[in-house]
PDB file of C-alpha atoms in Angstrom:
ATOM      1  CA  MET A  12     107.130 109.222 114.245  1.00 32.00           C
ATOM      2  CA  THR A  13     107.866 106.164 112.184  1.00 33.00           C
ATOM      3  CA  ASP A  14     110.455 106.142 109.428  1.00 34.00           C
ATOM      4  CA  SER A  15     107.976 104.252 107.233  1.00 34.00           C
ATOM      5  CA  VAL A  16     106.138 107.490 106.507  1.00 33.00           C
ATOM      6  CA  PRO A  17     107.488 109.214 103.394  1.00 35.00           C
ATOM      7  CA  ALA A  18     109.270 112.473 104.206  1.00 34.00           C
ATOM      8  CA  GLU A  19     107.958 114.321 101.167  1.00 37.00           C
ATOM      9  CA  THR A  20     104.531 115.864 101.280  1.00 39.00           C
ATOM     10  CA  GLY A  21     102.464 118.188  99.156  1.00 41.00           C
ATOM     11  CA  ALA A  22     100.311 118.199  96.081  1.00 42.00           C
ATOM     12  CA  ASP A  23     103.211 119.471  93.950  1.00 41.00           C
ATOM     13  CA  LEU A  24     104.718 115.985  93.883  1.00 41.00           C
ATOM     14  CA  PRO A  25     103.845 113.785  90.941  1.00 42.00           C
ATOM     15  CA  GLY A  26     100.948 111.435  91.456  1.00 45.00           C
ATOM     16  CA  PRO A  27     100.940 107.730  90.806  1.00 46.00           C
ATOM     17  CA  THR A  28     100.619 106.185  87.430  1.00 49.00           C
ATOM     18  CA  ASP A  29      97.093 104.893  87.451  1.00 46.00           C
ATOM     19  CA  PRO A  30      96.211 102.882  84.352  1.00 41.00           C
ATOM     20  CA  ALA A  31      92.503 102.965  85.179  1.00 57.00           C
ATOM     21  CA  GLY A  32      92.491 106.772  85.276  1.00 85.00           C
ATOM     22  CA  TRP A  33      90.918 109.339  87.546  1.00 90.00           C
ATOM     23  CA  LEU A  34      87.319 110.186  88.403  1.00 93.00           C
ATOM     24  CA  THR A  35      86.034 113.562  89.511  1.00 94.00           C
ATOM     25  CA  LEU A  36      83.727 113.679  92.518  1.00 96.00           C
ATOM     26  CA  PRO A  37      80.596 114.148  90.370  1.00 96.00           C
ATOM     27  CA  ASP A  38      81.672 111.089  88.325  1.00 94.00           C
ATOM     28  CA  VAL A  39      82.026 109.058  91.524  1.00 95.00           C
ATOM     29  CA  ALA A  40      78.620 110.241  92.749  1.00 96.00           C
ATOM     30  CA  GLU A  41      77.076 109.105  89.465  1.00 95.00           C
ATOM     31  CA  ARG A  42      78.903 105.764  89.485  1.00 93.00           C
ATOM     32  CA  LEU A  43      77.860 105.017  93.078  1.00 95.00           C
ATOM     33  CA  GLU A  44      74.378 106.488  92.562  1.00 94.00           C
ATOM     34  CA  LEU A  45      74.877 108.851  95.515  1.00 95.00           C
ATOM     35  CA  SER A  46      74.584 112.571  96.049  1.00 97.00           C
ATOM     36  CA  ILE A  47      77.745 114.642  95.767  1.00 97.00           C
ATOM     37  CA  SER A  48      77.406 115.556  99.450  1.00 97.00           C
ATOM     38  CA  LYS A  49      77.492 111.832 100.349  1.00 97.00           C
ATOM     39  CA  VAL A  50      80.722 111.466  98.324  1.00 97.00           C
ATOM     40  CA  HIS A  51      82.224 114.389 100.276  1.00 97.00           C
ATOM     41  CA  GLN A  52      81.157 112.666 103.506  1.00 97.00           C
ATOM     42  CA  MET A  53      82.769 109.398 102.393  1.00 97.00           C
ATOM     43  CA  ILE A  54      86.035 111.269 101.803  1.00 97.00           C
ATOM     44  CA  ARG A  55      85.844 112.903 105.248  1.00 96.00           C
ATOM     45  CA  ASP A  56      85.108 109.507 106.818  1.00 96.00           C
ATOM     46  CA  ARG A  57      88.086 107.949 104.994  1.00 95.00           C
ATOM     47  CA  GLU A  58      85.898 105.612 102.990  1.00 95.00           C
ATOM     48  CA  LEU A  59      87.343 107.115  99.800  1.00 96.00           C
ATOM     49  CA  LEU A  60      90.611 108.816  98.941  1.00 95.00           C
ATOM     50  CA  ALA A  61      90.626 112.061  96.949  1.00 95.00           C
ATOM     51  CA  VAL A  62      93.600 114.214  95.977  1.00 92.00           C
ATOM     52  CA  ARG A  63      93.921 117.394  93.938  1.00 91.00           C
ATOM     53  CA  ARG A  64      95.179 117.026  90.408  1.00 87.00           C
ATOM     54  CA  ASP A  65      95.152 120.093  88.159  1.00 87.00           C
ATOM     55  CA  GLY A  66      93.180 121.948  90.844  1.00 91.00           C
ATOM     56  CA  VAL A  67      90.356 119.387  90.909  1.00 92.00           C
ATOM     57  CA  ARG A  68      89.764 116.729  93.562  1.00 94.00           C
ATOM     58  CA  ARG A  69      89.973 113.316  91.934  1.00 94.00           C
ATOM     59  CA  ILE A  70      89.705 109.694  92.979  1.00 93.00           C
ATOM     60  CA  PRO A  71      91.597 106.836  91.306  1.00 92.00           C
ATOM     61  CA  ALA A  72      89.002 105.023  89.191  1.00 90.00           C
ATOM     62  CA  GLU A  73      90.038 101.535  90.258  1.00 88.00           C
ATOM     63  CA  LEU A  74      89.167 102.321  93.888  1.00 91.00           C
ATOM     64  CA  VAL A  75      85.516 102.596  92.829  1.00 90.00           C
ATOM     65  CA  ALA A  76      84.876  99.327  91.010  1.00 80.00           C
ATOM     66  CA  ASN A  77      81.584  97.687  90.058  1.00 79.00           C
ATOM     67  CA  HIS A  78      79.548 100.615  91.377  1.00 85.00           C
ATOM     68  CA  THR A  79      80.972 100.231  94.889  1.00 90.00           C
ATOM     69  CA  VAL A  80      84.051 101.206  96.895  1.00 93.00           C
ATOM     70  CA  LEU A  81      86.610  98.409  97.242  1.00 91.00           C
ATOM     71  CA  LYS A  82      85.695  96.454 100.367  1.00 89.00           C
ATOM     72  CA  HIS A  83      88.967  96.855 102.307  1.00 93.00           C
ATOM     73  CA  LEU A  84      89.779 100.421 101.186  1.00 95.00           C
ATOM     74  CA  PRO A  85      88.199 102.231 104.177  1.00 95.00           C
ATOM     75  CA  GLY A  86      90.069 100.029 106.639  1.00 94.00           C
ATOM     76  CA  VAL A  87      93.387 100.565 104.858  1.00 95.00           C
ATOM     77  CA  LEU A  88      92.825 104.339 104.658  1.00 96.00           C
ATOM     78  CA  ASN A  89      92.053 104.512 108.377  1.00 95.00           C
ATOM     79  CA  LEU A  90      95.135 102.460 109.254  1.00 94.00           C
ATOM     80  CA  LEU A  91      97.346 104.713 107.126  1.00 95.00           C
ATOM     81  CA  ALA A  92      95.807 107.841 108.687  1.00 95.00           C
ATOM     82  CA  ASP A  93      96.464 106.385 112.138  1.00 93.00           C
ATOM     83  CA  ALA A  94     100.093 105.929 111.058  1.00 93.00           C
ATOM     84  CA  GLY A  95     100.303 109.643 110.231  1.00 94.00           C
ATOM     85  CA  TYR A  96      99.876 109.475 106.466  1.00 95.00           C
ATOM     86  CA  ASP A  97      98.082 112.358 104.758  1.00 94.00           C
ATOM     87  CA  ASP A  98      96.041 111.756 101.593  1.00 93.00           C
ATOM     88  CA  GLU A  99      98.988 112.268  99.215  1.00 92.00           C
ATOM     89  CA  GLU A 100     101.192 109.903 101.222  1.00 94.00           C
ATOM     90  CA  ALA A 101      98.417 107.309 101.400  1.00 94.00           C
ATOM     91  CA  LEU A 102      97.994 107.556  97.638  1.00 93.00           C
ATOM     92  CA  ARG A 103     101.720 107.035  97.073  1.00 92.00           C
ATOM     93  CA  TRP A 104     101.673 104.051  99.473  1.00 93.00           C
ATOM     94  CA  LEU A 105      98.732 102.490  97.626  1.00 93.00           C
ATOM     95  CA  TYR A 106     100.403 102.910  94.219  1.00 92.00           C
ATOM     96  CA  ARG A 107     104.011 102.058  95.063  1.00 91.00           C
ATOM     97  CA  GLU A 108     105.048  98.930  93.188  1.00 89.00           C
ATOM     98  CA  ASP A 109     105.546  95.986  95.514  1.00 87.00           C
ATOM     99  CA  PRO A 110     107.010  92.878  93.872  1.00 85.00           C
ATOM    100  CA  SER A 111     105.937  90.721  96.820  1.00 86.00           C
ATOM    101  CA  LEU A 112     102.236  91.318  96.110  1.00 85.00           C
ATOM    102  CA  PRO A 113     102.867  91.525  92.950  1.00 80.00           C
ATOM    103  CA  GLY A 114     101.918  94.945  91.651  1.00 87.00           C
ATOM    104  CA  THR A 115     100.625  97.715  93.873  1.00 90.00           C
ATOM    105  CA  PRO A 116      98.625  97.568  97.103  1.00 93.00           C
ATOM    106  CA  ALA A 117      95.778  99.362  95.285  1.00 91.00           C
ATOM    107  CA  ALA A 118      95.610  96.624  92.645  1.00 89.00           C
ATOM    108  CA  ALA A 119      95.811  93.914  95.311  1.00 91.00           C
ATOM    109  CA  LEU A 120      92.806  95.379  97.180  1.00 90.00           C
ATOM    110  CA  SER A 121      90.476  94.020  94.523  1.00 85.00           C
ATOM    111  CA  GLY A 122      91.777  90.453  94.777  1.00 85.00           C
ATOM    112  CA  ASP A 123      92.780  87.678  97.125  1.00 89.00           C
ATOM    113  CA  LEU A 124      95.615  89.723  98.633  1.00 91.00           C
ATOM    114  CA  ALA A 125      93.370  92.428 100.119  1.00 91.00           C
ATOM    115  CA  ARG A 126      93.806  91.157 103.672  1.00 92.00           C
ATOM    116  CA  GLU A 127      97.584  91.123 103.205  1.00 93.00           C
ATOM    117  CA  VAL A 128      97.462  94.779 102.111  1.00 94.00           C
ATOM    118  CA  LYS A 129      95.438  95.581 105.218  1.00 93.00           C
ATOM    119  CA  ARG A 130      97.972  93.737 107.402  1.00 93.00           C
ATOM    120  CA  ARG A 131     100.827  95.706 105.829  1.00 92.00           C
ATOM    121  CA  ALA A 132      99.000  98.998 106.359  1.00 93.00           C
ATOM    122  CA  GLN A 133      98.578  98.041 110.006  1.00 91.00           C
ATOM    123  CA  ALA A 134     102.279  97.250 110.274  1.00 90.00           C
ATOM    124  CA  VAL A 135     103.387 100.732 109.159  1.00 84.00           C
ATOM    125  CA  ALA A 136     101.838 102.171 112.311  1.00 70.00           C
ATOM    126  CA  PHE A 137     104.292 100.274 114.510  1.00 69.00           C
TER     127      PHE A 137
END
């Protein structure tokens, strides 16, 4: 096991501060013009990240931009899962401030630094 993986786990930990807010699964289905079952499949396939907040599965709104999932998000989620991260840990990794990006990996996924975020996610597995 790598020491890069956060030791804390569980939905009782506070979630990230997400200025764009949260979307419920039906909201995501509407935004992507997909069925709710397809959204569930995307979560299972690690194309989207959903966590429970207040007993409801939610997805950070900025991960679903312009009626599509951020291009590099599925790759980053798969790399983090391969490194042993669960959904809560992956969410914390995506929203941890990183002054070298600058900002958070989640914010960088929508810009020119997306490949750097993917490289860093790959590095945590080793």
